[in-house]
Amino acid sequence: TFRKKDISRSTSIKYKFVGAAVSQGRVVFPPFDARFIGLYDVATDQFDLLQVSNQVSGPGKFAGAAAWDGKVVFAPHNWDAVGVYDVAGNTFATHDIKPLLAHDAKFYGAASYDGHVVFAPERADFVGTWDVEM
């Protein structure tokens, strides 16, 4: 059965999020044009936002997410860093990749396996990987 959870009071930006991953009962939405991470608790049906505009800005920041061991890793799209949301700590950090790849539309999608997150290339000429334990 399809249901709706209205988030219109939380945000009205057009291109909010691209992708989602679940960790510890929380669905995490990486910001695309939004200035925040979307957080949905399935058990309580509660939707919250974590402001990240002091760390990332601009359009098309991330496109895709994958979870591993309490962290949700965001695939860099136009932003020149990997984003990492720590579910238990409710914190967000970025890890610079600009020296490796500094153009837009880098990756679009992510999957996790055995402590690594793999990014699906959009304009990148390679598959990107990230060690979650970093």
Coordinates of C-alpha atoms in Angstrom, one line a residue:
T1 CA 0.0 0.0 0.0
F2 CA 1.4 3.4 -1.0
R3 CA 1.1 6.1 1.6
K4 CA 2.2 9.8 1.8
K5 CA 4.2 11.6 4.5
D6 CA 3.7 15.3 4.0
I7 CA 6.9 17.3 4.3
S8 CA 5.7 20.5 2.7
R9 CA 5.9 22.4 6.0
S10 CA 9.6 21.3 6.4
T11 CA 10.8 22.4 2.9
S12 CA 9.5 23.8 -0.3
I13 CA 12.6 23.7 -2.4
K14 CA 12.1 22.0 -5.8
Y15 CA 14.9 19.4 -6.0
K16 CA 15.3 18.4 -2.4
F17 CA 17.1 15.0 -2.3
V18 CA 18.4 12.3 -4.7
G19 CA 18.7 8.9 -3.2
A20 CA 18.1 7.3 0.2
A21 CA 19.7 4.8 2.5
V22 CA 18.5 3.3 5.8
S23 CA 20.6 2.8 9.0
Q24 CA 19.4 2.1 12.5
G25 CA 15.8 2.5 11.5
R26 CA 16.3 5.9 10.0
V27 CA 16.0 6.7 6.3
V28 CA 18.6 9.3 5.3
F29 CA 18.1 11.5 2.2
P30 CA 21.2 13.2 0.9
P31 CA 20.8 16.9 -0.1
F32 CA 20.7 17.6 -3.8
D33 CA 19.6 21.3 -3.9
A34 CA 18.4 21.2 -0.3
R35 CA 20.4 22.9 2.5
F36 CA 19.8 20.0 4.8
I37 CA 19.8 16.2 5.1
G38 CA 16.3 14.6 5.3
L39 CA 15.8 12.1 8.1
Y40 CA 12.8 9.9 8.3
D41 CA 12.1 7.6 11.3
V42 CA 10.0 4.7 10.0
A43 CA 8.9 3.5 13.4
T44 CA 7.6 7.0 14.5
D45 CA 6.6 8.3 11.1
Q46 CA 8.6 11.4 12.0
F47 CA 10.5 13.5 9.3
D48 CA 13.3 15.8 10.5
L49 CA 16.0 17.9 8.9
L50 CA 19.7 18.4 9.7
Q51 CA 21.0 21.7 8.5
V52 CA 24.3 21.4 6.6
S53 CA 24.4 24.7 4.7
N54 CA 27.5 25.7 6.8
Q55 CA 29.4 22.7 5.2
V56 CA 28.0 22.3 1.7
S57 CA 26.2 24.7 -0.7
G58 CA 25.1 25.1 -4.3
P59 CA 23.0 23.0 -6.6
G60 CA 23.3 19.2 -7.1
K61 CA 25.5 18.5 -4.1
F62 CA 25.0 14.7 -3.7
A63 CA 23.2 12.0 -5.8
G64 CA 22.9 8.7 -4.0
A65 CA 23.6 7.2 -0.6
A66 CA 24.6 3.9 0.9
A67 CA 24.8 2.8 4.5
W68 CA 27.4 0.8 6.4
D69 CA 27.9 0.3 10.1
G70 CA 25.9 3.3 11.4
K71 CA 27.1 5.7 8.7
V72 CA 25.4 6.9 5.5
V73 CA 27.8 7.9 2.8
F74 CA 26.6 10.4 0.1
A75 CA 27.9 10.1 -3.5
P76 CA 29.4 13.4 -4.6
H77 CA 27.6 14.9 -7.7
N78 CA 28.5 18.5 -8.0
W79 CA 30.1 18.9 -4.6
D80 CA 33.9 18.1 -4.4
A81 CA 33.7 15.9 -1.3
V82 CA 32.2 12.7 -0.1
G83 CA 29.5 13.3 2.6
V84 CA 29.2 11.1 5.6
Y85 CA 26.3 11.2 8.0
D86 CA 26.8 9.5 11.4
V87 CA 23.4 8.2 12.5
A88 CA 24.2 7.7 16.2
G89 CA 25.8 11.0 16.6
N90 CA 23.5 12.9 14.3
T91 CA 26.5 14.6 12.7
F92 CA 27.7 15.3 9.2
A93 CA 31.2 15.6 7.8
T94 CA 32.7 16.0 4.3
H95 CA 35.9 14.5 2.9
D96 CA 37.6 16.4 0.1
I97 CA 38.1 14.6 -3.3
K98 CA 38.9 17.7 -5.4
P99 CA 42.5 16.7 -6.1
L100 CA 41.1 13.5 -7.7
L101 CA 38.1 14.8 -9.6
A102 CA 37.0 18.4 -9.9
H103 CA 34.1 18.6 -12.4
D104 CA 30.3 18.5 -12.0
A105 CA 28.1 15.4 -12.3
K106 CA 30.7 13.1 -10.9
F107 CA 28.6 10.2 -9.6
Y108 CA 24.9 9.2 -9.5
G109 CA 24.2 6.4 -7.1
A110 CA 25.9 4.4 -4.5
A111 CA 26.0 0.9 -3.0
S112 CA 27.9 -0.6 0.0
Y113 CA 29.8 -3.8 0.5
D114 CA 32.1 -5.0 3.2
G115 CA 33.1 -1.6 4.6
H116 CA 33.3 0.2 1.3
V117 CA 30.9 2.4 -0.6
V118 CA 31.0 2.3 -4.4
F119 CA 29.9 5.3 -6.4
A120 CA 28.3 4.9 -9.9
P121 CA 30.0 7.1 -12.4
E122 CA 27.9 9.7 -14.3
R123 CA 30.6 12.0 -15.9
A124 CA 33.5 10.4 -14.0
D125 CA 35.6 8.0 -16.1
F126 CA 36.0 5.6 -13.3
V127 CA 34.1 3.9 -10.5
G128 CA 34.7 5.6 -7.2
T129 CA 35.1 3.8 -3.8
W130 CA 35.2 5.1 -0.3
D131 CA 36.4 3.3 2.8
V132 CA 33.7 3.9 5.4
E133 CA 36.1 3.4 8.3
M134 CA 38.1 6.6 7.4

